[in-house]
Amino acid sequence: MFDYYDLILKFIKTNFEPTYPDLANLKFTTDEFLEFLFLSFPNDCISDYELNEILLSLDFERFTYTVEKISIEKSKD
């Protein structure tokens, strides 16, 4: 049986570096990041607690920020 904890730890450590959201080259919401991980690894291969433990051990921090979306309507001229 695979030790997914160690595989995921190594994968995140190799491919992602903790940084502030405004400096990141690639920005994921929590849902998008989890979806990406679970497309890379089997669903439910680790618990939420274990994933949180991995991210904290790699010095990832939680950031909450809002993204303002602007909608533009075409004029009917």
mmCIF file of N, CA and C in Angstrom:
data_model
loop_
_atom_site.group_PDB
_atom_site.id
_atom_site.type_symbol
_atom_site.label_atom_id
_atom_site.label_comp_id
_atom_site.label_asym_id
_atom_site.label_seq_id
_atom_site.Cartn_x
_atom_site.Cartn_y
_atom_site.Cartn_z
ATOM 1 N N MET A 1 0.836 -1.177 0.000
ATOM 2 C CA MET A 1 0.000 0.000 0.000
ATOM 3 C C MET A 1 0.888 1.251 0.000
ATOM 4 N N PHE A 2 0.472 2.274 -0.747
ATOM 5 C CA PHE A 2 1.237 3.503 -0.848
ATOM 6 C C PHE A 2 1.091 4.332 0.425
ATOM 7 N N ASP A 3 2.169 5.004 0.766
ATOM 8 C CA ASP A 3 2.114 5.961 1.866
ATOM 9 C C ASP A 3 1.847 7.328 1.242
ATOM 10 N N TYR A 4 0.576 7.636 1.034
ATOM 11 C CA TYR A 4 0.205 8.863 0.341
ATOM 12 C C TYR A 4 0.617 10.114 1.104
ATOM 13 N N TYR A 5 0.670 10.024 2.404
ATOM 14 C CA TYR A 5 1.102 11.179 3.197
ATOM 15 C C TYR A 5 2.479 11.640 2.721
ATOM 16 N N ASP A 6 3.425 10.716 2.657
ATOM 17 C CA ASP A 6 4.788 11.064 2.240
ATOM 18 C C ASP A 6 4.849 11.461 0.768
ATOM 19 N N LEU A 7 4.078 10.791 -0.084
ATOM 20 C CA LEU A 7 4.057 11.147 -1.504
ATOM 21 C C LEU A 7 3.525 12.563 -1.727
ATOM 22 N N ILE A 8 2.451 12.902 -1.041
ATOM 23 C CA ILE A 8 1.859 14.229 -1.186
ATOM 24 C C ILE A 8 2.772 15.288 -0.584
ATOM 25 N N LEU A 9 3.366 14.993 0.548
ATOM 26 C CA LEU A 9 4.334 15.909 1.163
ATOM 27 C C LEU A 9 5.464 16.211 0.182
ATOM 28 N N LYS A 10 6.042 15.195 -0.416
ATOM 29 C CA LYS A 10 7.145 15.370 -1.363
ATOM 30 C C LYS A 10 6.670 16.133 -2.601
ATOM 31 N N PHE A 11 5.484 15.817 -3.115
ATOM 32 C CA PHE A 11 4.938 16.470 -4.300
ATOM 33 C C PHE A 11 4.752 17.963 -4.065
ATOM 34 N N ILE A 12 4.143 18.328 -2.949
ATOM 35 C CA ILE A 12 3.909 19.742 -2.647
ATOM 36 C C ILE A 12 5.235 20.454 -2.403
ATOM 37 N N LYS A 13 6.133 19.810 -1.683
ATOM 38 C CA LYS A 13 7.440 20.412 -1.387
ATOM 39 C C LYS A 13 8.235 20.649 -2.671
ATOM 40 N N THR A 14 8.139 19.732 -3.633
ATOM 41 C CA THR A 14 8.879 19.846 -4.885
ATOM 42 C C THR A 14 8.276 20.874 -5.833
ATOM 43 N N ASN A 15 6.947 20.973 -5.872
ATOM 44 C CA ASN A 15 6.286 21.774 -6.901
ATOM 45 C C ASN A 15 5.700 23.105 -6.448
ATOM 46 N N PHE A 16 5.612 23.323 -5.158
ATOM 47 C CA PHE A 16 5.000 24.550 -4.660
ATOM 48 C C PHE A 16 5.877 25.160 -3.585
ATOM 49 N N GLU A 17 5.967 26.460 -3.617
ATOM 50 C CA GLU A 17 6.737 27.180 -2.604
ATOM 51 C C GLU A 17 5.799 28.159 -1.911
ATOM 52 N N PRO A 18 5.775 28.160 -0.592
ATOM 53 C CA PRO A 18 4.890 29.105 0.100
ATOM 54 C C PRO A 18 5.268 30.550 -0.225
ATOM 55 N N THR A 19 4.263 31.363 -0.500
ATOM 56 C CA THR A 19 4.489 32.783 -0.758
ATOM 57 C C THR A 19 3.198 33.540 -0.488
ATOM 58 N N TYR A 20 3.266 34.842 -0.542
ATOM 59 C CA TYR A 20 2.071 35.658 -0.365
ATOM 60 C C TYR A 20 1.249 35.631 -1.645
ATOM 61 N N PRO A 21 -0.061 35.711 -1.542
ATOM 62 C CA PRO A 21 -0.919 35.605 -2.734
ATOM 63 C C PRO A 21 -0.573 36.591 -3.844
ATOM 64 N N ASP A 22 -0.173 37.811 -3.493
ATOM 65 C CA ASP A 22 0.128 38.789 -4.537
ATOM 66 C C ASP A 22 1.448 38.505 -5.250
ATOM 67 N N LEU A 23 2.280 37.618 -4.720
ATOM 68 C CA LEU A 23 3.551 37.260 -5.350
ATOM 69 C C LEU A 23 3.511 35.911 -6.062
ATOM 70 N N ALA A 24 2.452 35.172 -5.879
ATOM 71 C CA ALA A 24 2.362 33.814 -6.426
ATOM 72 C C ALA A 24 2.213 33.820 -7.942
ATOM 73 N N ASN A 25 2.895 32.902 -8.601
ATOM 74 C CA ASN A 25 2.755 32.726 -10.043
ATOM 75 C C ASN A 25 1.460 32.001 -10.376
ATOM 76 N N LEU A 26 1.049 31.146 -9.500
ATOM 77 C CA LEU A 26 -0.157 30.344 -9.696
ATOM 78 C C LEU A 26 -1.008 30.493 -8.449
ATOM 79 N N LYS A 27 -2.248 30.902 -8.624
ATOM 80 C CA LYS A 27 -3.107 31.140 -7.478
ATOM 81 C C LYS A 27 -4.274 30.165 -7.506
ATOM 82 N N PHE A 28 -4.444 29.455 -6.411
ATOM 83 C CA PHE A 28 -5.538 28.511 -6.252
ATOM 84 C C PHE A 28 -6.396 28.943 -5.078
ATOM 85 N N THR A 29 -7.685 28.771 -5.211
ATOM 86 C CA THR A 29 -8.523 28.815 -4.023
ATOM 87 C C THR A 29 -8.319 27.478 -3.322
ATOM 88 N N THR A 30 -8.810 27.357 -2.119
ATOM 89 C CA THR A 30 -8.683 26.085 -1.407
ATOM 90 C C THR A 30 -9.333 24.957 -2.194
ATOM 91 N N ASP A 31 -10.533 25.204 -2.717
ATOM 92 C CA ASP A 31 -11.231 24.178 -3.496
ATOM 93 C C ASP A 31 -10.454 23.784 -4.747
ATOM 94 N N GLU A 32 -9.892 24.774 -5.439
ATOM 95 C CA GLU A 32 -9.122 24.491 -6.652
ATOM 96 C C GLU A 32 -7.862 23.702 -6.329
ATOM 97 N N PHE A 33 -7.199 24.057 -5.228
ATOM 98 C CA PHE A 33 -5.990 23.340 -4.836
ATOM 99 C C PHE A 33 -6.310 21.896 -4.468
ATOM 100 N N LEU A 34 -7.384 21.713 -3.716
ATOM 101 C CA LEU A 34 -7.779 20.352 -3.356
ATOM 102 C C LEU A 34 -8.171 19.555 -4.593
ATOM 103 N N GLU A 35 -8.893 20.184 -5.508
ATOM 104 C CA GLU A 35 -9.274 19.500 -6.749
ATOM 105 C C GLU A 35 -8.026 19.095 -7.523
ATOM 106 N N PHE A 36 -7.048 19.994 -7.603
ATOM 107 C CA PHE A 36 -5.793 19.687 -8.280
ATOM 108 C C PHE A 36 -5.094 18.501 -7.608
ATOM 109 N N LEU A 37 -5.006 18.530 -6.294
ATOM 110 C CA LEU A 37 -4.360 17.422 -5.577
ATOM 111 C C LEU A 37 -5.077 16.107 -5.806
ATOM 112 N N PHE A 38 -6.406 16.137 -5.756
ATOM 113 C CA PHE A 38 -7.144 14.893 -5.887
ATOM 114 C C PHE A 38 -7.283 14.437 -7.330
ATOM 115 N N LEU A 39 -6.920 15.288 -8.289
ATOM 116 C CA LEU A 39 -6.765 14.820 -9.667
ATOM 117 C C LEU A 39 -5.396 14.158 -9.833
ATOM 118 N N SER A 40 -4.452 14.576 -9.000
ATOM 119 C CA SER A 40 -3.106 14.016 -9.039
ATOM 120 C C SER A 40 -2.988 12.755 -8.192
ATOM 121 N N PHE A 41 -3.783 12.665 -7.142
ATOM 122 C CA PHE A 41 -3.752 11.534 -6.219
ATOM 123 C C PHE A 41 -5.182 11.022 -6.037
ATOM 124 N N PRO A 42 -5.322 9.779 -5.604
ATOM 125 C CA PRO A 42 -6.681 9.243 -5.409
ATOM 126 C C PRO A 42 -7.474 10.028 -4.362
ATOM 127 N N ASN A 43 -8.740 10.185 -4.625
ATOM 128 C CA ASN A 43 -9.629 10.872 -3.690
ATOM 129 C C ASN A 43 -9.635 10.151 -2.346
ATOM 130 N N ASP A 44 -9.625 10.916 -1.282
ATOM 131 C CA ASP A 44 -9.658 10.395 0.094
ATOM 132 C C ASP A 44 -8.441 9.543 0.464
ATOM 133 N N CYS A 45 -7.301 9.774 -0.216
ATOM 134 C CA CYS A 45 -6.114 8.985 0.127
ATOM 135 C C CYS A 45 -5.466 9.478 1.418
ATOM 136 N N ILE A 46 -5.753 10.722 1.804
ATOM 137 C CA ILE A 46 -5.353 11.229 3.114
ATOM 138 C C ILE A 46 -6.528 12.016 3.675
ATOM 139 N N SER A 47 -6.502 12.232 4.945
ATOM 140 C CA SER A 47 -7.589 12.972 5.579
ATOM 141 C C SER A 47 -7.329 14.477 5.492
ATOM 142 N N ASP A 48 -8.353 15.252 5.753
ATOM 143 C CA ASP A 48 -8.206 16.707 5.790
ATOM 144 C C ASP A 48 -7.183 17.106 6.852
ATOM 145 N N TYR A 49 -7.223 16.406 7.972
ATOM 146 C CA TYR A 49 -6.285 16.684 9.060
ATOM 147 C C TYR A 49 -4.845 16.470 8.592
ATOM 148 N N GLU A 50 -4.599 15.372 7.872
ATOM 149 C CA GLU A 50 -3.246 15.085 7.390
ATOM 150 C C GLU A 50 -2.778 16.120 6.368
ATOM 151 N N LEU A 51 -3.674 16.527 5.482
ATOM 152 C CA LEU A 51 -3.315 17.540 4.493
ATOM 153 C C LEU A 51 -2.993 18.869 5.182
ATOM 154 N N ASN A 52 -3.795 19.230 6.146
ATOM 155 C CA ASN A 52 -3.527 20.445 6.921
ATOM 156 C C ASN A 52 -2.166 20.352 7.612
ATOM 157 N N GLU A 53 -1.874 19.208 8.167
ATOM 158 C CA GLU A 53 -0.586 18.975 8.836
ATOM 159 C C GLU A 53 0.573 19.119 7.851
ATOM 160 N N ILE A 54 0.414 18.588 6.642
ATOM 161 C CA ILE A 54 1.450 18.708 5.610
ATOM 162 C C ILE A 54 1.687 20.170 5.275
ATOM 163 N N LEU A 55 0.612 20.902 5.004
ATOM 164 C CA LEU A 55 0.746 22.302 4.603
ATOM 165 C C LEU A 55 1.371 23.150 5.709
ATOM 166 N N LEU A 56 0.978 22.905 6.946
ATOM 167 C CA LEU A 56 1.567 23.647 8.057
ATOM 168 C C LEU A 56 3.042 23.289 8.251
ATOM 169 N N SER A 57 3.391 22.025 8.057
ATOM 170 C CA SER A 57 4.792 21.615 8.212
ATOM 171 C C SER A 57 5.686 22.230 7.148
ATOM 172 N N LEU A 58 5.095 22.610 5.998
ATOM 173 C CA LEU A 58 5.853 23.247 4.921
ATOM 174 C C LEU A 58 5.778 24.773 4.994
ATOM 175 N N ASP A 59 5.263 25.285 6.112
ATOM 176 C CA ASP A 59 5.161 26.731 6.366
ATOM 177 C C ASP A 59 4.176 27.465 5.457
ATOM 178 N N PHE A 60 3.176 26.750 4.968
ATOM 179 C CA PHE A 60 2.109 27.424 4.238
ATOM 180 C C PHE A 60 1.237 28.141 5.256
ATOM 181 N N GLU A 61 0.748 29.314 4.884
ATOM 182 C CA GLU A 61 -0.128 30.081 5.751
ATOM 183 C C GLU A 61 -1.471 30.253 5.063
ATOM 184 N N ARG A 62 -2.494 30.410 5.871
ATOM 185 C CA ARG A 62 -3.819 30.659 5.324
ATOM 186 C C ARG A 62 -3.990 32.145 5.078
ATOM 187 N N PHE A 63 -4.460 32.476 3.916
ATOM 188 C CA PHE A 63 -4.766 33.858 3.577
ATOM 189 C C PHE A 63 -6.211 33.927 3.131
ATOM 190 N N THR A 64 -6.876 34.953 3.546
ATOM 191 C CA THR A 64 -8.233 35.196 3.089
ATOM 192 C C THR A 64 -8.222 36.525 2.356
ATOM 193 N N TYR A 65 -8.656 36.504 1.138
ATOM 194 C CA TYR A 65 -8.730 37.736 0.379
ATOM 195 C C TYR A 65 -9.921 37.657 -0.566
ATOM 196 N N THR A 66 -10.363 38.794 -1.002
ATOM 197 C CA THR A 66 -11.504 38.834 -1.907
ATOM 198 C C THR A 66 -11.036 39.251 -3.289
ATOM 199 N N VAL A 67 -11.737 38.743 -4.253
ATOM 200 C CA VAL A 67 -11.467 39.105 -5.632
ATOM 201 C C VAL A 67 -12.704 39.816 -6.145
ATOM 202 N N GLU A 68 -12.490 41.038 -6.593
ATOM 203 C CA GLU A 68 -13.604 41.823 -7.077
ATOM 204 C C GLU A 68 -13.777 41.563 -8.575
ATOM 205 N N LYS A 69 -14.976 41.166 -8.955
ATOM 206 C CA LYS A 69 -15.254 40.913 -10.364
ATOM 207 C C LYS A 69 -16.096 42.053 -10.911
ATOM 208 N N ILE A 70 -15.728 42.504 -12.072
ATOM 209 C CA ILE A 70 -16.445 43.593 -12.727
ATOM 210 C C ILE A 70 -17.122 43.036 -13.968
ATOM 211 N N SER A 71 -18.399 43.319 -14.115
ATOM 212 C CA SER A 71 -19.089 42.887 -15.328
ATOM 213 C C SER A 71 -19.343 44.105 -16.198
ATOM 214 N N ILE A 72 -19.116 43.928 -17.476
ATOM 215 C CA ILE A 72 -19.280 45.017 -18.422
ATOM 216 C C ILE A 72 -20.377 44.618 -19.418
ATOM 217 N N GLU A 73 -21.311 45.507 -19.581
ATOM 218 C CA GLU A 73 -22.390 45.261 -20.531
ATOM 219 C C GLU A 73 -22.141 46.043 -21.800
ATOM 220 N N LYS A 74 -22.431 45.429 -22.915
ATOM 221 C CA LYS A 74 -22.271 46.081 -24.201
ATOM 222 C C LYS A 74 -23.439 47.052 -24.400
ATOM 223 N N SER A 75 -23.123 48.258 -24.843
ATOM 224 C CA SER A 75 -24.198 49.241 -25.059
ATOM 225 C C SER A 75 -25.003 48.871 -26.297
ATOM 226 N N LYS A 76 -26.247 49.317 -26.313
ATOM 227 C CA LYS A 76 -27.147 48.958 -27.420
ATOM 228 C C LYS A 76 -27.237 50.084 -28.445
ATOM 229 N N ASP A 77 -26.158 50.797 -28.683
ATOM 230 C CA ASP A 77 -26.133 51.900 -29.655
ATOM 231 C C ASP A 77 -26.095 51.418 -31.068
#
